[in-house]
Amino acid sequence: MEKFKIANSIRENKFGFYFTLPALLFMLFFISYPIARTLYLSFHTYNPIQSNEIIFVGLENYKWLFNEPNFLNSLSITLIFTILSVIIEAIVGLSIALLLDIFRSRGTISSFISKIVLSVFIIPWALPGIAAGVVWKLLYHPTFGLINSILGRDIRWLSEKYLALFSLIVADAWKTFPFFLIIFFAAITSMSKEQSEAARTDGANWLQELRYITLPSMFPIIVIAIVFRAIDAFTKIFDLVYILTGGGPGRATEVLPLLIYNTGLRFFRFGTASALSIVVMLFSFLFGIWLFRRRR
Amino acid sequence: MKVGGRKMKRILTVVIVVSMVMALLMMLATGCKEQADSVTDDATVTEEEVAEETAEDMGEKVVKVMHIASPEADYVAEHLEEFEEMTGIKVEMDIVPRDDINVRYLRELIQGIGTYDVVGGMGSDNYTTYVYKGNYIPLGDYMTDEEVDNIYAKDIFIDPRTGKLSGITQYQNWEMLFYRKDLLNDPDEQAAFKEKYDRDLTVPKTMDELLEVAEFFHRPPEMYGYFVGAVPWSIFGDFACAIIGEGVNISDEEGNLTLTNEGVVNAMDYVAKLAQFGPPGWETQSFFDADQLMQEGKLFMYQNWFYIWQQYSTEFTDMIGVAPPTGNVQPGVFLSGFLTLVPANAPNPELGIEFLKWFGSYDFQKQQTIATGNLPNRTDVLEDSEVVESIASFDQYKACVPYTGILKTTWGNELQTGLQEAFFRIVNGEVDAAGAMDWLQNEKYADRKAIE
């Protein structure tokens, strides 16, 4: 029955189907082939410097991973990084979106200014990660950095184990909170004002309005934004870490993408790096499913 | 509902069309960027590229060169015309960012994809990997014995599989000790030092002397005694100097890993002790950060490559001095300098050989040394009076030549990270140097050989 439905649907939307076919084929090849190849390599040993042979080792790479302290270290660092940075970014993004909304509703000029302010806030997000990393590295410099010179102290922002991770989270939050800001601001401005007006008529204050009307209405959007951003932070945080700490001090900030890069593209242990990539992919997949289920 | 559905469809159509247009634009932009990334980005080069393609079509000779993004590659790019005029061979040069270069070496020299006739820019952490394991055409086949003998430290570049010279370096350099000459020669400092350590204050030659001098001048936050930058590729230089200075290596004749030998353990111990005299933040910094500290007068001494001496010797003449790197048995002279090879699958290997011969020629080596301050790879150029006069304190450099060495392993990049990990275990007080090296040798890298 289901089969017929799909066939009918294709027949009915023939024109649209042909239009999307090239994109579908493109997706199939350029997404499925690398994943399949990575999966294949994850069950093999392949280090071209030692030998050109690709040797089947079954689950050895996976077994090795879960006994390797550096993997567990990176996994925990990446999880901490993801959770904290996403929470900070979401709170900052939501707060600014709410403030801009209040300001916007105060008249035409205020509305215009709020649009300009919103555009300015987008700048960090539009900056390339490498450029943002260089700027933050200069700001954090213990001897010549602006932050220490303002504070008048010699704080080792990038050299103490936990402080380095915190500094990375701050830099990442600065760069990425506009993602939440834009989404939340769009959500707030598109919300129906009737409920809010009714609540206000009934004597609700701003906080009550926020708690009982605005946030519940925004909840699905908040969850989707958090899921996207969490997966993004978990799997793609690389450039900032690479520039700011290089994974150091020691391996204190070696997030999973950096571990994969080092294992594969610097140490040429492609089998292990592939297993790592598959595990990270599965983690982010499961993480996404879990968050979506929480939404329900 | 129907109206809503239609509206939705319309929105979806707009979104899809906009996405497709955006994707197309991005693809075009990426294509343009890739083109612009090749060699340089001005319009003249585009014309040159067109000319090269035309030349190739017309049967003219074009040699394809890959190099690493660096001032040294820029120097070569600026002098390509000389080669082209001399040989009639056009040069197409790709300058590859450092983060991509390792994979490119692998593809050209191990997997043999055959894009380039010349592959250059390999630092000493890659020497053993590619000299011992790479697929290339030995340059030794095209040189006389005298020409090969003229290259100092040539043994490092001899392929054990064939006994032939693999290729040549564009230049040679190593880490030197840069120190505050003005303070070292200050009579008050000398007197205070003598009183504290019961010996004269001199440029340190052994590691114990280095520790004493670093300790004496460690006066934070005004000045720091020594700098060890703990980023893997930076600290690897400090380890290598200390290990070579102990007269040992990380590999024996059979290629076994020898991380637990006494000299290597001592070297690790010294580097860990020296780190305590560093400025705040050394844990995630490199020697580039030390350059700034030195110029600001906040650092007493550190080890760094030749590139910085041109600036110090001209702008800080009375303030900063240079000396051979320290070492307990010999100066810890850790050689490096962009090894260049002709891949076995090069499209035009004979042109690649021509290019390497130009690289190694007396004139190129001499002019490059005078212009950049990096030393030549040829002994005869080292004797040239113009070269000697062009580098301040040349005698200090030349004194190092007999001691040049490298750390022999085919997985240098991986070992760098392991050594850094062991180093932090010592610095954090988890183990002593012997324990850290034992962990590295018998646990982390158990069953591994230095030459794999």
PDB file of N, CA and C in Angstrom, chain A residues 49-123:
ATOM      1  N   ILE A  49      51.987   5.071   5.599  1.00  0.00           N
ATOM      2  CA  ILE A  49      53.430   5.194   5.817  1.00  0.00           C
ATOM      3  C   ILE A  49      54.019   3.814   6.125  1.00  0.00           C
ATOM      4  N   GLN A  50      53.259   3.004   6.870  1.00  0.00           N
ATOM      5  CA  GLN A  50      53.751   1.665   7.206  1.00  0.00           C
ATOM      6  C   GLN A  50      53.545   0.699   6.040  1.00  0.00           C
ATOM      7  N   SER A  51      52.367   0.751   5.458  1.00  0.00           N
ATOM      8  CA  SER A  51      52.063  -0.194   4.384  1.00  0.00           C
ATOM      9  C   SER A  51      50.852   0.310   3.595  1.00  0.00           C
ATOM     10  N   ASN A  52      50.833  -0.026   2.308  1.00  0.00           N
ATOM     11  CA  ASN A  52      49.690   0.383   1.489  1.00  0.00           C
ATOM     12  C   ASN A  52      48.513  -0.557   1.643  1.00  0.00           C
ATOM     13  N   GLU A  53      48.734  -1.649   2.382  1.00  0.00           N
ATOM     14  CA  GLU A  53      47.680  -2.642   2.567  1.00  0.00           C
ATOM     15  C   GLU A  53      46.601  -2.131   3.515  1.00  0.00           C
ATOM     16  N   ILE A  54      45.363  -2.431   3.181  1.00  0.00           N
ATOM     17  CA  ILE A  54      44.244  -2.130   4.083  1.00  0.00           C
ATOM     18  C   ILE A  54      43.846  -3.471   4.711  1.00  0.00           C
ATOM     19  N   ILE A  55      44.118  -3.603   6.004  1.00  0.00           N
ATOM     20  CA  ILE A  55      43.945  -4.911   6.652  1.00  0.00           C
ATOM     21  C   ILE A  55      42.675  -4.917   7.505  1.00  0.00           C
ATOM     22  N   PHE A  56      41.856  -5.947   7.306  1.00  0.00           N
ATOM     23  CA  PHE A  56      40.619  -6.063   8.085  1.00  0.00           C
ATOM     24  C   PHE A  56      40.950  -6.425   9.534  1.00  0.00           C
ATOM     25  N   VAL A  57      40.407  -5.652  10.475  1.00  0.00           N
ATOM     26  CA  VAL A  57      40.680  -5.932  11.890  1.00  0.00           C
ATOM     27  C   VAL A  57      39.392  -6.053  12.710  1.00  0.00           C
ATOM     28  N   GLY A  58      38.274  -6.106  12.042  1.00  0.00           N
ATOM     29  CA  GLY A  58      36.994  -6.244  12.749  1.00  0.00           C
ATOM     30  C   GLY A  58      36.727  -5.041  13.638  1.00  0.00           C
ATOM     31  N   LEU A  59      36.434  -5.316  14.899  1.00  0.00           N
ATOM     32  CA  LEU A  59      36.054  -4.233  15.820  1.00  0.00           C
ATOM     33  C   LEU A  59      37.254  -3.671  16.601  1.00  0.00           C
ATOM     34  N   GLU A  60      38.452  -4.082  16.208  1.00  0.00           N
ATOM     35  CA  GLU A  60      39.656  -3.690  16.963  1.00  0.00           C
ATOM     36  C   GLU A  60      39.758  -2.179  17.176  1.00  0.00           C
ATOM     37  N   ASN A  61      39.495  -1.421  16.101  1.00  0.00           N
ATOM     38  CA  ASN A  61      39.608   0.043  16.223  1.00  0.00           C
ATOM     39  C   ASN A  61      38.633   0.590  17.260  1.00  0.00           C
ATOM     40  N   TYR A  62      37.440   0.013  17.294  1.00  0.00           N
ATOM     41  CA  TYR A  62      36.426   0.469  18.252  1.00  0.00           C
ATOM     42  C   TYR A  62      36.817   0.059  19.669  1.00  0.00           C
ATOM     43  N   LYS A  63      37.325  -1.174  19.791  1.00  0.00           N
ATOM     44  CA  LYS A  63      37.759  -1.643  21.114  1.00  0.00           C
ATOM     45  C   LYS A  63      38.864  -0.743  21.634  1.00  0.00           C
ATOM     46  N   TRP A  64      39.792  -0.443  20.748  1.00  0.00           N
ATOM     47  CA  TRP A  64      40.944   0.394  21.128  1.00  0.00           C
ATOM     48  C   TRP A  64      40.459   1.763  21.610  1.00  0.00           C
ATOM     49  N   LEU A  65      39.483   2.308  20.879  1.00  0.00           N
ATOM     50  CA  LEU A  65      38.972   3.640  21.223  1.00  0.00           C
ATOM     51  C   LEU A  65      38.475   3.698  22.655  1.00  0.00           C
ATOM     52  N   PHE A  66      37.659   2.707  23.005  1.00  0.00           N
ATOM     53  CA  PHE A  66      37.037   2.776  24.323  1.00  0.00           C
ATOM     54  C   PHE A  66      37.994   2.385  25.446  1.00  0.00           C
ATOM     55  N   ASN A  67      39.201   1.951  25.073  1.00  0.00           N
ATOM     56  CA  ASN A  67      40.225   1.729  26.100  1.00  0.00           C
ATOM     57  C   ASN A  67      41.270   2.836  26.078  1.00  0.00           C
ATOM     58  N   GLU A  68      41.112   3.767  25.168  1.00  0.00           N
ATOM     59  CA  GLU A  68      42.111   4.819  24.992  1.00  0.00           C
ATOM     60  C   GLU A  68      41.731   6.034  25.847  1.00  0.00           C
ATOM     61  N   PRO A  69      42.568   6.380  26.836  1.00  0.00           N
ATOM     62  CA  PRO A  69      42.230   7.505  27.709  1.00  0.00           C
ATOM     63  C   PRO A  69      42.027   8.816  26.943  1.00  0.00           C
ATOM     64  N   ASN A  70      42.778   9.002  25.852  1.00  0.00           N
ATOM     65  CA  ASN A  70      42.654  10.262  25.118  1.00  0.00           C
ATOM     66  C   ASN A  70      41.282  10.413  24.467  1.00  0.00           C
ATOM     67  N   PHE A  71      40.705   9.286  24.043  1.00  0.00           N
ATOM     68  CA  PHE A  71      39.371   9.353  23.439  1.00  0.00           C
ATOM     69  C   PHE A  71      38.344   9.724  24.510  1.00  0.00           C
ATOM     70  N   LEU A  72      38.434   9.045  25.658  1.00  0.00           N
ATOM     71  CA  LEU A  72      37.473   9.322  26.727  1.00  0.00           C
ATOM     72  C   LEU A  72      37.635  10.752  27.228  1.00  0.00           C
ATOM     73  N   ASN A  73      38.882  11.193  27.286  1.00  0.00           N
ATOM     74  CA  ASN A  73      39.167  12.585  27.668  1.00  0.00           C
ATOM     75  C   ASN A  73      38.509  13.559  26.681  1.00  0.00           C
ATOM     76  N   SER A  74      38.713  13.294  25.386  1.00  0.00           N
ATOM     77  CA  SER A  74      38.151  14.178  24.355  1.00  0.00           C
ATOM     78  C   SER A  74      36.628  14.148  24.376  1.00  0.00           C
ATOM     79  N   LEU A  75      36.085  12.965  24.596  1.00  0.00           N
ATOM     80  CA  LEU A  75      34.624  12.833  24.626  1.00  0.00           C
ATOM     81  C   LEU A  75      34.042  13.675  25.757  1.00  0.00           C
ATOM     82  N   SER A  76      34.650  13.578  26.933  1.00  0.00           N
ATOM     83  CA  SER A  76      34.108  14.337  28.064  1.00  0.00           C
ATOM     84  C   SER A  76      34.294  15.840  27.847  1.00  0.00           C
ATOM     85  N   ILE A  77      35.450  16.228  27.299  1.00  0.00           N
ATOM     86  CA  ILE A  77      35.684  17.659  27.034  1.00  0.00           C
ATOM     87  C   ILE A  77      34.652  18.191  26.032  1.00  0.00           C
ATOM     88  N   THR A  78      34.409  17.397  24.984  1.00  0.00           N
ATOM     89  CA  THR A  78      33.482  17.849  23.945  1.00  0.00           C
ATOM     90  C   THR A  78      32.058  17.951  24.498  1.00  0.00           C
ATOM     91  N   LEU A  79      31.691  16.987  25.342  1.00  0.00           N
ATOM     92  CA  LEU A  79      30.350  17.040  25.939  1.00  0.00           C
ATOM     93  C   LEU A  79      30.193  18.270  26.832  1.00  0.00           C
ATOM     94  N   ILE A  80      31.217  18.506  27.675  1.00  0.00           N
ATOM     95  CA  ILE A  80      31.162  19.684  28.562  1.00  0.00           C
ATOM     96  C   ILE A  80      31.083  20.953  27.717  1.00  0.00           C
ATOM     97  N   PHE A  81      31.938  20.992  26.714  1.00  0.00           N
ATOM     98  CA  PHE A  81      31.971  22.165  25.830  1.00  0.00           C
ATOM     99  C   PHE A  81      30.598  22.384  25.187  1.00  0.00           C
ATOM    100  N   THR A  82      30.029  21.300  24.652  1.00  0.00           N
ATOM    101  CA  THR A  82      28.755  21.414  23.940  1.00  0.00           C
ATOM    102  C   THR A  82      27.651  21.903  24.879  1.00  0.00           C
ATOM    103  N   ILE A  83      27.550  21.245  26.027  1.00  0.00           N
ATOM    104  CA  ILE A  83      26.448  21.579  26.941  1.00  0.00           C
ATOM    105  C   ILE A  83      26.566  23.032  27.420  1.00  0.00           C
ATOM    106  N   LEU A  84      27.759  23.395  27.899  1.00  0.00           N
ATOM    107  CA  LEU A  84      27.912  24.747  28.449  1.00  0.00           C
ATOM    108  C   LEU A  84      27.781  25.828  27.382  1.00  0.00           C
ATOM    109  N   SER A  85      28.430  25.596  26.251  1.00  0.00           N
ATOM    110  CA  SER A  85      28.394  26.662  25.237  1.00  0.00           C
ATOM    111  C   SER A  85      26.969  26.839  24.710  1.00  0.00           C
ATOM    112  N   VAL A  86      26.254  25.743  24.498  1.00  0.00           N
ATOM    113  CA  VAL A  86      24.892  25.863  23.973  1.00  0.00           C
ATOM    114  C   VAL A  86      23.978  26.549  25.003  1.00  0.00           C
ATOM    115  N   ILE A  87      24.146  26.184  26.273  1.00  0.00           N
ATOM    116  CA  ILE A  87      23.311  26.827  27.311  1.00  0.00           C
ATOM    117  C   ILE A  87      23.582  28.338  27.343  1.00  0.00           C
ATOM    118  N   ILE A  88      24.877  28.693  27.371  1.00  0.00           N
ATOM    119  CA  ILE A  88      25.221  30.128  27.430  1.00  0.00           C
ATOM    120  C   ILE A  88      24.694  30.864  26.199  1.00  0.00           C
ATOM    121  N   GLU A  89      24.941  30.259  25.037  1.00  0.00           N
ATOM    122  CA  GLU A  89      24.514  30.913  23.789  1.00  0.00           C
ATOM    123  C   GLU A  89      22.996  31.083  23.749  1.00  0.00           C
ATOM    124  N   ALA A  90      22.272  30.050  24.181  1.00  0.00           N
ATOM    125  CA  ALA A  90      20.808  30.120  24.140  1.00  0.00           C
ATOM    126  C   ALA A  90      20.296  31.192  25.107  1.00  0.00           C
ATOM    127  N   ILE A  91      20.882  31.237  26.307  1.00  0.00           N
ATOM    128  CA  ILE A  91      20.420  32.232  27.292  1.00  0.00           C
ATOM    129  C   ILE A  91      20.731  33.652  26.806  1.00  0.00           C
ATOM    130  N   VAL A  92      21.963  33.846  26.336  1.00  0.00           N
ATOM    131  CA  VAL A  92      22.344  35.185  25.861  1.00  0.00           C
ATOM    132  C   VAL A  92      21.493  35.568  24.646  1.00  0.00           C
ATOM    133  N   GLY A  93      21.344  34.634  23.719  1.00  0.00           N
ATOM    134  CA  GLY A  93      20.564  34.896  22.505  1.00  0.00           C
ATOM    135  C   GLY A  93      19.127  35.247  22.842  1.00  0.00           C
ATOM    136  N   LEU A  94      18.529  34.479  23.760  1.00  0.00           N
ATOM    137  CA  LEU A  94      17.131  34.717  24.139  1.00  0.00           C
ATOM    138  C   LEU A  94      16.986  36.058  24.864  1.00  0.00           C
ATOM    139  N   SER A  95      17.908  36.333  25.772  1.00  0.00           N
ATOM    140  CA  SER A  95      17.836  37.588  26.535  1.00  0.00           C
ATOM    141  C   SER A  95      17.893  38.791  25.599  1.00  0.00           C
ATOM    142  N   ILE A  96      18.838  38.766  24.685  1.00  0.00           N
ATOM    143  CA  ILE A  96      18.977  39.912  23.777  1.00  0.00           C
ATOM    144  C   ILE A  96      17.767  40.008  22.851  1.00  0.00           C
ATOM    145  N   ALA A  97      17.261  38.858  22.418  1.00  0.00           N
ATOM    146  CA  ALA A  97      16.087  38.868  21.542  1.00  0.00           C
ATOM    147  C   ALA A  97      14.895  39.503  22.265  1.00  0.00           C
ATOM    148  N   LEU A  98      14.729  39.158  23.537  1.00  0.00           N
ATOM    149  CA  LEU A  98      13.616  39.721  24.313  1.00  0.00           C
ATOM    150  C   LEU A  98      13.793  41.226  24.507  1.00  0.00           C
ATOM    151  N   LEU A  99      15.025  41.627  24.812  1.00  0.00           N
ATOM    152  CA  LEU A  99      15.300  43.058  24.996  1.00  0.00           C
ATOM    153  C   LEU A  99      15.040  43.832  23.711  1.00  0.00           C
ATOM    154  N   LEU A 100      15.492  43.262  22.602  1.00  0.00           N
ATOM    155  CA  LEU A 100      15.279  43.928  21.312  1.00  0.00           C
ATOM    156  C   LEU A 100      13.786  44.024  20.992  1.00  0.00           C
ATOM    157  N   ASP A 101      13.034  42.999  21.375  1.00  0.00           N
ATOM    158  CA  ASP A 101      11.599  43.009  21.117  1.00  0.00           C
ATOM    159  C   ASP A 101      10.914  44.117  21.922  1.00  0.00           C
ATOM    160  N   ILE A 102      11.330  44.258  23.189  1.00  0.00           N
ATOM    161  CA  ILE A 102      10.754  45.324  24.025  1.00  0.00           C
ATOM    162  C   ILE A 102      11.067  46.680  23.397  1.00  0.00           C
ATOM    163  N   PHE A 103      12.315  46.847  23.008  1.00  0.00           N
ATOM    164  CA  PHE A 103      12.759  48.105  22.426  1.00  0.00           C
ATOM    165  C   PHE A 103      12.020  48.394  21.114  1.00  0.00           C
ATOM    166  N   ARG A 104      11.855  47.339  20.324  1.00  0.00           N
ATOM    167  CA  ARG A 104      11.227  47.459  19.005  1.00  0.00           C
ATOM    168  C   ARG A 104       9.785  47.971  19.102  1.00  0.00           C
ATOM    169  N   SER A 105       9.102  47.526  20.165  1.00  0.00           N
ATOM    170  CA  SER A 105       7.676  47.871  20.277  1.00  0.00           C
ATOM    171  C   SER A 105       7.450  49.304  20.754  1.00  0.00           C
ATOM    172  N   ARG A 106       8.540  50.068  20.951  1.00  0.00           N
ATOM    173  CA  ARG A 106       8.374  51.429  21.486  1.00  0.00           C
ATOM    174  C   ARG A 106       8.280  52.506  20.410  1.00  0.00           C
ATOM    175  N   GLY A 107       8.093  52.151  19.187  1.00  0.00           N
ATOM    176  CA  GLY A 107       7.930  53.162  18.141  1.00  0.00           C
ATOM    177  C   GLY A 107       8.769  52.891  16.913  1.00  0.00           C
ATOM    178  N   THR A 108       8.586  53.685  15.887  1.00  0.00           N
ATOM    179  CA  THR A 108       9.246  53.453  14.606  1.00  0.00           C
ATOM    180  C   THR A 108      10.763  53.598  14.712  1.00  0.00           C
ATOM    181  N   ILE A 109      11.211  54.660  15.386  1.00  0.00           N
ATOM    182  CA  ILE A 109      12.664  54.878  15.486  1.00  0.00           C
ATOM    183  C   ILE A 109      13.308  53.750  16.283  1.00  0.00           C
ATOM    184  N   SER A 110      12.669  53.376  17.374  1.00  0.00           N
ATOM    185  CA  SER A 110      13.191  52.281  18.187  1.00  0.00           C
ATOM    186  C   SER A 110      13.257  50.994  17.371  1.00  0.00           C
ATOM    187  N   SER A 111      12.227  50.783  16.575  1.00  0.00           N
ATOM    188  CA  SER A 111      12.189  49.579  15.742  1.00  0.00           C
ATOM    189  C   SER A 111      13.353  49.584  14.753  1.00  0.00           C
ATOM    190  N   PHE A 112      13.606  50.761  14.187  1.00  0.00           N
ATOM    191  CA  PHE A 112      14.708  50.898  13.233  1.00  0.00           C
ATOM    192  C   PHE A 112      16.067  50.629  13.922  1.00  0.00           C
ATOM    193  N   ILE A 113      16.202  51.237  15.117  1.00  0.00           N
ATOM    194  CA  ILE A 113      17.465  51.045  15.856  1.00  0.00           C
ATOM    195  C   ILE A 113      17.643  49.573  16.236  1.00  0.00           C
ATOM    196  N   SER A 114      16.550  48.929  16.627  1.00  0.00           N
ATOM    197  CA  SER A 114      16.674  47.516  17.020  1.00  0.00           C
ATOM    198  C   SER A 114      17.133  46.665  15.843  1.00  0.00           C
ATOM    199  N   LYS A 115      16.705  47.036  14.631  1.00  0.00           N
ATOM    200  CA  LYS A 115      17.156  46.295  13.442  1.00  0.00           C
ATOM    201  C   LYS A 115      18.656  46.488  13.226  1.00  0.00           C
ATOM    202  N   ILE A 116      19.124  47.712  13.438  1.00  0.00           N
ATOM    203  CA  ILE A 116      20.565  47.983  13.277  1.00  0.00           C
ATOM    204  C   ILE A 116      21.357  47.202  14.328  1.00  0.00           C
ATOM    205  N   VAL A 117      20.845  47.252  15.573  1.00  0.00           N
ATOM    206  CA  VAL A 117      21.537  46.527  16.646  1.00  0.00           C
ATOM    207  C   VAL A 117      21.602  45.034  16.319  1.00  0.00           C
ATOM    208  N   LEU A 118      20.509  44.507  15.814  1.00  0.00           N
ATOM    209  CA  LEU A 118      20.465  43.087  15.440  1.00  0.00           C
ATOM    210  C   LEU A 118      21.518  42.779  14.373  1.00  0.00           C
ATOM    211  N   SER A 119      21.638  43.675  13.400  1.00  0.00           N
ATOM    212  CA  SER A 119      22.632  43.473  12.337  1.00  0.00           C
ATOM    213  C   SER A 119      24.044  43.476  12.911  1.00  0.00           C
ATOM    214  N   VAL A 120      24.279  44.371  13.873  1.00  0.00           N
ATOM    215  CA  VAL A 120      25.618  44.442  14.480  1.00  0.00           C
ATOM    216  C   VAL A 120      25.932  43.145  15.220  1.00  0.00           C
ATOM    217  N   PHE A 121      24.901  42.605  15.907  1.00  0.00           N
ATOM    218  CA  PHE A 121      25.116  41.365  16.657  1.00  0.00           C
ATOM    219  C   PHE A 121      25.451  40.181  15.749  1.00  0.00           C
ATOM    220  N   ILE A 122      25.070  40.301  14.492  1.00  0.00           N
ATOM    221  CA  ILE A 122      25.320  39.181  13.571  1.00  0.00           C
ATOM    222  C   ILE A 122      26.804  39.101  13.169  1.00  0.00           C
ATOM    223  N   ILE A 123      27.525  40.209  13.329  1.00  0.00           N
ATOM    224  CA  ILE A 123      28.925  40.253  12.864  1.00  0.00           C
ATOM    225  C   ILE A 123      29.784  39.090  13.400  1.00  0.00           C
TER     226      ILE A 123
END
